[in-house]
Short mmCIF file of the N, C-alpha and C atoms (twelve columns), coordinates in Angstrom:
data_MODEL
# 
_entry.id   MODEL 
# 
loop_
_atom_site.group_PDB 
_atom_site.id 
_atom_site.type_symbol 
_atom_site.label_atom_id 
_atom_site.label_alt_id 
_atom_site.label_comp_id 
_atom_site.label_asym_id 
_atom_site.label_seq_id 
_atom_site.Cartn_x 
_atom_site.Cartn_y 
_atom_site.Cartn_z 
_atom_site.pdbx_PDB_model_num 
ATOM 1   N N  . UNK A 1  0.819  -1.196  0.000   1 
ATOM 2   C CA . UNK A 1  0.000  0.000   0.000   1 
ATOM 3   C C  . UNK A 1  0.868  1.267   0.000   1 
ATOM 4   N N  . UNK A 2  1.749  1.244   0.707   1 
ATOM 5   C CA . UNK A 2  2.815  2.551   0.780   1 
ATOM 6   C C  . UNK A 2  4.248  2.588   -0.396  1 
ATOM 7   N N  . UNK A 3  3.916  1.029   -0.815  1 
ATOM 8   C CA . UNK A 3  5.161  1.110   -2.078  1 
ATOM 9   C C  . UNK A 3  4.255  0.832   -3.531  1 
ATOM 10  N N  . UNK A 4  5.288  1.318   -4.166  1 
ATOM 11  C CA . UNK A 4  5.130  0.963   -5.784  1 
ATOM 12  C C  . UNK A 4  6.068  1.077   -6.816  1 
ATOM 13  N N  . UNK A 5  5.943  -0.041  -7.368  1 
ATOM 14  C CA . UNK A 5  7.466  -0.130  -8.453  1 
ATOM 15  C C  . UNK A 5  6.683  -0.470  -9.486  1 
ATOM 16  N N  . UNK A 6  7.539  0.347   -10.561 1 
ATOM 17  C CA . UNK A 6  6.697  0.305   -11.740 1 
ATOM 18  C C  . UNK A 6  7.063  -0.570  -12.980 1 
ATOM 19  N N  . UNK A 7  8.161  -1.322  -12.349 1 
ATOM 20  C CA . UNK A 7  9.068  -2.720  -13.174 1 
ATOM 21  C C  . UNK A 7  10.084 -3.717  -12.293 1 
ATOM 22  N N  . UNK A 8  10.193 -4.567  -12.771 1 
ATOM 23  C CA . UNK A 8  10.459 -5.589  -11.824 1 
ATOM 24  C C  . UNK A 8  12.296 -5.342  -12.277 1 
ATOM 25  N N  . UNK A 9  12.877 -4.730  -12.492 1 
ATOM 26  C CA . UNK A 9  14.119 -5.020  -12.871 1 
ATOM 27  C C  . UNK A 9  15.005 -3.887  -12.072 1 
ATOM 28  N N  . UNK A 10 14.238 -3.027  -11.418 1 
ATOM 29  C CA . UNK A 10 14.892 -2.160  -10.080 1 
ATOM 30  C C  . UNK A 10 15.633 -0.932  -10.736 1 
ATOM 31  N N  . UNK A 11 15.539 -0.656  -12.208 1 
ATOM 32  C CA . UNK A 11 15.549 0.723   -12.612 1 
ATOM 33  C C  . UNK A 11 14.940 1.699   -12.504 1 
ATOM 34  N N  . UNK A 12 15.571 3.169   -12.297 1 
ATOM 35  C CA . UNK A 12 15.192 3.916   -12.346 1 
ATOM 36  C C  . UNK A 12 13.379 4.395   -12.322 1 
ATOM 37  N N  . UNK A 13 12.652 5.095   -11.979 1 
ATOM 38  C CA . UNK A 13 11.333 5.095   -12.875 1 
ATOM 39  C C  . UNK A 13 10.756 6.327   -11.377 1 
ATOM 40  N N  . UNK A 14 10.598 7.155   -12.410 1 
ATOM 41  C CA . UNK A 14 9.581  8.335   -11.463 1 
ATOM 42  C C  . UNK A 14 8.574  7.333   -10.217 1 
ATOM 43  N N  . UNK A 15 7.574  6.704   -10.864 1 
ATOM 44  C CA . UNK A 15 6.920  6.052   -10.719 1 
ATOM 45  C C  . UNK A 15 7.075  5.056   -9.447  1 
ATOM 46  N N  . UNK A 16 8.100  4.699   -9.283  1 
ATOM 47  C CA . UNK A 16 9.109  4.081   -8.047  1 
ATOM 48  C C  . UNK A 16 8.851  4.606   -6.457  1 
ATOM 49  N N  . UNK A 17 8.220  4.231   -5.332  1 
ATOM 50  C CA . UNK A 17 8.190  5.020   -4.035  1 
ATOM 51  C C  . UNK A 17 7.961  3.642   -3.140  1 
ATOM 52  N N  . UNK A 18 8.316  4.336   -1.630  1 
ATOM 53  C CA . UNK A 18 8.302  3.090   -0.496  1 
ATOM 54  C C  . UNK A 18 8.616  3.842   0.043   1 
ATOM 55  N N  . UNK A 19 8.545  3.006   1.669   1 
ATOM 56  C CA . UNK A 19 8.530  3.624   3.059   1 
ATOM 57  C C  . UNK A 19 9.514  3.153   3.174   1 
ATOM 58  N N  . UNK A 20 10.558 3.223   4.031   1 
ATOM 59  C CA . UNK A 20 11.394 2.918   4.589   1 
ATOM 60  C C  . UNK A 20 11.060 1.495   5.775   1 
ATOM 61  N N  . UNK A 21 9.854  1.605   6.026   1 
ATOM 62  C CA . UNK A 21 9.234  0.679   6.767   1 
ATOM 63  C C  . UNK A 21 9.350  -0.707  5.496   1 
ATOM 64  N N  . UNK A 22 8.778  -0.435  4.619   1 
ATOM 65  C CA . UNK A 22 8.700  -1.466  3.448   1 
ATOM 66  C C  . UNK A 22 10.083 -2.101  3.156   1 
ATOM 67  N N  . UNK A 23 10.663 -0.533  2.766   1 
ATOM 68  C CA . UNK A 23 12.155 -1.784  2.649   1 
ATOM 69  C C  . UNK A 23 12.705 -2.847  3.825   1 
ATOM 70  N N  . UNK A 24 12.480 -2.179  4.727   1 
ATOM 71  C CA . UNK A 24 13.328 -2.882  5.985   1 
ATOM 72  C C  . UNK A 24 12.238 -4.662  5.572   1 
ATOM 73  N N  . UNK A 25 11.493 -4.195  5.276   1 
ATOM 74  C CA . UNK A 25 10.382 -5.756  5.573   1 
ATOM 75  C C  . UNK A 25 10.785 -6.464  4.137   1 
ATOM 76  N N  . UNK A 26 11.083 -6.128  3.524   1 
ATOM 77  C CA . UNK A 26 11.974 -6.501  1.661   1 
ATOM 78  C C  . UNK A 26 12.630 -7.123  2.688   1 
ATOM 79  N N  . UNK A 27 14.052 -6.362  2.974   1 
ATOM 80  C CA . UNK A 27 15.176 -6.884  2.947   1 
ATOM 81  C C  . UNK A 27 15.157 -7.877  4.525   1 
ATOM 82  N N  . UNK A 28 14.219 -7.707  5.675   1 
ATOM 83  C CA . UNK A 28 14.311 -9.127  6.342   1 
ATOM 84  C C  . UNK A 28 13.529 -10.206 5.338   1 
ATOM 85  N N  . UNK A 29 12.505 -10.150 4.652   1 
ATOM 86  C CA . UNK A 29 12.526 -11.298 3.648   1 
ATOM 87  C C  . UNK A 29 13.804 -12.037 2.580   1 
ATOM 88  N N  . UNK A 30 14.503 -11.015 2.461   1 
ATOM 89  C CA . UNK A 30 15.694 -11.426 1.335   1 
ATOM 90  C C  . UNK A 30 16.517 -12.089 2.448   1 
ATOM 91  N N  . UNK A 31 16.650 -11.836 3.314   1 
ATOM 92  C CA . UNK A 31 17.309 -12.376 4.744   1 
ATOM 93  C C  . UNK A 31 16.944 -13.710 4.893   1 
ATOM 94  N N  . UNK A 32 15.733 -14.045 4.316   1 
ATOM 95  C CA . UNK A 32 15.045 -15.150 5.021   1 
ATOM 96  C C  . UNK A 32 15.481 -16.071 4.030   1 
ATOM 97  N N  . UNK A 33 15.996 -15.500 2.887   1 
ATOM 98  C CA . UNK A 33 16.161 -16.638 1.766   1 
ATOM 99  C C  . UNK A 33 17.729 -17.407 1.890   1 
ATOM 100 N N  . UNK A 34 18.046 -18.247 2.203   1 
ATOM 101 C CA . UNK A 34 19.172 -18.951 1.818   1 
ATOM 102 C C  . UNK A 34 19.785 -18.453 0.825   1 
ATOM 103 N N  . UNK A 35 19.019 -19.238 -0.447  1 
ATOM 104 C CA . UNK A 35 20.056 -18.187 -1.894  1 
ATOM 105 C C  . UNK A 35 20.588 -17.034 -1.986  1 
ATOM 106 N N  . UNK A 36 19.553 -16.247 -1.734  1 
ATOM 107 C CA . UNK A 36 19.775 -14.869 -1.785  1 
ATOM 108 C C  . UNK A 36 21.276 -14.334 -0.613  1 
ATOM 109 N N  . UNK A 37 20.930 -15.287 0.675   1 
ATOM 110 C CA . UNK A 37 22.224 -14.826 1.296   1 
ATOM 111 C C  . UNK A 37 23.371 -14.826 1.018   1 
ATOM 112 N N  . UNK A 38 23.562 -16.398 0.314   1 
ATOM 113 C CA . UNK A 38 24.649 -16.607 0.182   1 
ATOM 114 C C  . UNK A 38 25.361 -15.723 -1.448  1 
ATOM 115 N N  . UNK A 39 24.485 -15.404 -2.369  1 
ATOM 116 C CA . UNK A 39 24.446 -15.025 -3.186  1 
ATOM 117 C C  . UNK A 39 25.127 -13.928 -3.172  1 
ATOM 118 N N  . UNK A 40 24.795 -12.784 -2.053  1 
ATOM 119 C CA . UNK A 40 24.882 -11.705 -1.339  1 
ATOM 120 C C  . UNK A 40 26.503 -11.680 -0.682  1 
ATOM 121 N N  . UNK A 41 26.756 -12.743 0.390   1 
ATOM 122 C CA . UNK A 41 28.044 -13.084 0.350   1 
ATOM 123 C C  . UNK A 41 28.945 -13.181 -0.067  1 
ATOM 124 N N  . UNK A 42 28.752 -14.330 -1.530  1 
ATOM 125 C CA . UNK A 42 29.899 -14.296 -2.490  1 
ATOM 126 C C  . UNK A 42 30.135 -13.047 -3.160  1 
ATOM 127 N N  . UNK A 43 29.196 -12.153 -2.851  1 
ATOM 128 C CA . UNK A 43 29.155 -10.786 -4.570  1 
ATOM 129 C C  . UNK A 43 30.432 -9.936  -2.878  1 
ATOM 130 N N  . UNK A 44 30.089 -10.311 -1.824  1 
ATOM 131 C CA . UNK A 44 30.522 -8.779  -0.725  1 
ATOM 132 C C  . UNK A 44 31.936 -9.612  -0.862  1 
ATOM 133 N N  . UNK A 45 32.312 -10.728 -0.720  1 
ATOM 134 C CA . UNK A 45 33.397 -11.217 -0.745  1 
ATOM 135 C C  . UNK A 45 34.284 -11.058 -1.969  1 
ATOM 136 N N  . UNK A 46 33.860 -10.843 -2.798  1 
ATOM 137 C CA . UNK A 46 34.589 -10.751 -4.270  1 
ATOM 138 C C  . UNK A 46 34.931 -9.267  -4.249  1 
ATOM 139 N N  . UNK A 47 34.251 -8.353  -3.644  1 
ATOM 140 C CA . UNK A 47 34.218 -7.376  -3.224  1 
ATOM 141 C C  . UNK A 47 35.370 -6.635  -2.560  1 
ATOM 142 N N  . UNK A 48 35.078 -7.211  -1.712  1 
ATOM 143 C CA . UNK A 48 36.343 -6.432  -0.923  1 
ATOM 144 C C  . UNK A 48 38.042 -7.095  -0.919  1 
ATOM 145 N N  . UNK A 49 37.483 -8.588  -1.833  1 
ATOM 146 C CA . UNK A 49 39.034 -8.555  -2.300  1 
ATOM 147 C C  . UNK A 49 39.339 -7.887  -2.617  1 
ATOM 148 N N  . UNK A 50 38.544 -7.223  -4.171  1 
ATOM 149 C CA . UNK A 50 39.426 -6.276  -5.340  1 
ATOM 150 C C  . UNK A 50 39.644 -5.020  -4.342  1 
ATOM 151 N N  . UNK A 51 38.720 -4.955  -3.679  1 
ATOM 152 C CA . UNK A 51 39.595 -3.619  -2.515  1 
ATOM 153 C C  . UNK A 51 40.616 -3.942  -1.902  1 
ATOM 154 N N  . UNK A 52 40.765 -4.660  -1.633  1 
ATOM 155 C CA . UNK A 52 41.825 -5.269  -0.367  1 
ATOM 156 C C  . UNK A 52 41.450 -5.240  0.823   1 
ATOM 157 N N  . UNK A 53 40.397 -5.372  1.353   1 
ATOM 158 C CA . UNK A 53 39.660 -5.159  2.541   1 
ATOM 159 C C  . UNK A 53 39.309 -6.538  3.116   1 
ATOM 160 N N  . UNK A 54 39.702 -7.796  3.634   1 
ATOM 161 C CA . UNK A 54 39.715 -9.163  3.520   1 
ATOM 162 C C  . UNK A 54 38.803 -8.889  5.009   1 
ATOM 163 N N  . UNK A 55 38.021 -9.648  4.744   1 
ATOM 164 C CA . UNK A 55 36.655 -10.355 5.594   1 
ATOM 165 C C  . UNK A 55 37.229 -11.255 6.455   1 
ATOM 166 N N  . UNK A 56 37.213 -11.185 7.787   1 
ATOM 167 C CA . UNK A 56 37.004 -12.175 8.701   1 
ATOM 168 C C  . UNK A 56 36.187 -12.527 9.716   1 
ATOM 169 N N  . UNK A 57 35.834 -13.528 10.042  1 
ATOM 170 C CA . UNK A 57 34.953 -13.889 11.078  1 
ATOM 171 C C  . UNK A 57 34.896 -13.461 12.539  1 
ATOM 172 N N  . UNK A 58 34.097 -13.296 13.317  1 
ATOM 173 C CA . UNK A 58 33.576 -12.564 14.319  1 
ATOM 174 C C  . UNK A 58 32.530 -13.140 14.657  1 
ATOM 175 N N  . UNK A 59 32.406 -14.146 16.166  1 
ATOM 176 C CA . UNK A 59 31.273 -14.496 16.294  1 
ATOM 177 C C  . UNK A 59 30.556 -14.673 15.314  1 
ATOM 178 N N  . UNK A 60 30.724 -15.201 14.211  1 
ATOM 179 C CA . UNK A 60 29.968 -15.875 13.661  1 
ATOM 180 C C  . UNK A 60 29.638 -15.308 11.984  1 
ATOM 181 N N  . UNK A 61 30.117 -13.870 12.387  1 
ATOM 182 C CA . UNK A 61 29.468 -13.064 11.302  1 
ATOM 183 C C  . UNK A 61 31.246 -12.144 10.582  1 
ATOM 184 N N  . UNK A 62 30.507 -12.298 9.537   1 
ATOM 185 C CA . UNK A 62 31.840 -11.194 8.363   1 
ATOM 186 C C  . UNK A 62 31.498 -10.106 9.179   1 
ATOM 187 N N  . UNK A 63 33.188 -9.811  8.837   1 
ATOM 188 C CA . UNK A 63 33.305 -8.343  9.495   1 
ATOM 189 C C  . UNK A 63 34.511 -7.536  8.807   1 
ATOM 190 N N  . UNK A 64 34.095 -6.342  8.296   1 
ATOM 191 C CA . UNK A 64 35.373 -5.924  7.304   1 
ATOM 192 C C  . UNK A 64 36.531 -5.149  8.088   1 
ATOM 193 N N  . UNK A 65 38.045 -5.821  7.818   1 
ATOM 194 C CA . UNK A 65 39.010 -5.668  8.344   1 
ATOM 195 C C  . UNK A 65 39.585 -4.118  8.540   1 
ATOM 196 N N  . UNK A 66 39.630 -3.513  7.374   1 
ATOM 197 C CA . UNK A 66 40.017 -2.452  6.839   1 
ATOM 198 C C  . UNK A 66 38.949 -1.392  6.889   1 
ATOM 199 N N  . UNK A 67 38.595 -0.277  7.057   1 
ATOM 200 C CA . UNK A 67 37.849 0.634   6.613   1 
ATOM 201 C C  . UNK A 67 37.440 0.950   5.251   1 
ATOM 202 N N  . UNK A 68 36.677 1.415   4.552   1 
ATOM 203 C CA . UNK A 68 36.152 1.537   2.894   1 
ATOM 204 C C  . UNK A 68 37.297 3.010   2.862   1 
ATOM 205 N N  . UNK A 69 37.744 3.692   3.634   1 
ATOM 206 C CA . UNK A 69 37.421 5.053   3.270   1 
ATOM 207 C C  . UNK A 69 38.945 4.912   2.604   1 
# 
């Protein structure tokens, strides 16, 4: 009710709006997906190689070594 996308491929489009409430409820669903996590993982990991920013574990969870800045 508070969002609307006007194509499924996440470009651009006037037409495009959401709450901030909405996204947060998107992205704990994308959370909920297995694929999508790991999917998500490999792309942040490939990631911060080419930066040089190497990921290590922390209780359980990635945690970036280096700062972005």
């Amino acid at each position: 009710e508070d969002s609307s996308f006007a194509n499924p491929n996440g470009l651009d489009d006037e037409a495009h709006y959401s709450t901030a409430y909405d996204m947060a409820l998107l992205g704990r669903a994308a959370m909920g997906n297995e694929t999508l996590v790991r999917m998500g993982s490999l792309l942040l990991r490939q990631l911060m190689a080419q930066l040089g920013h190497p990921l290590r574990r922390a209780g359980g969870k990635a945690v970036i070594v280096k700062a972005l800045v």
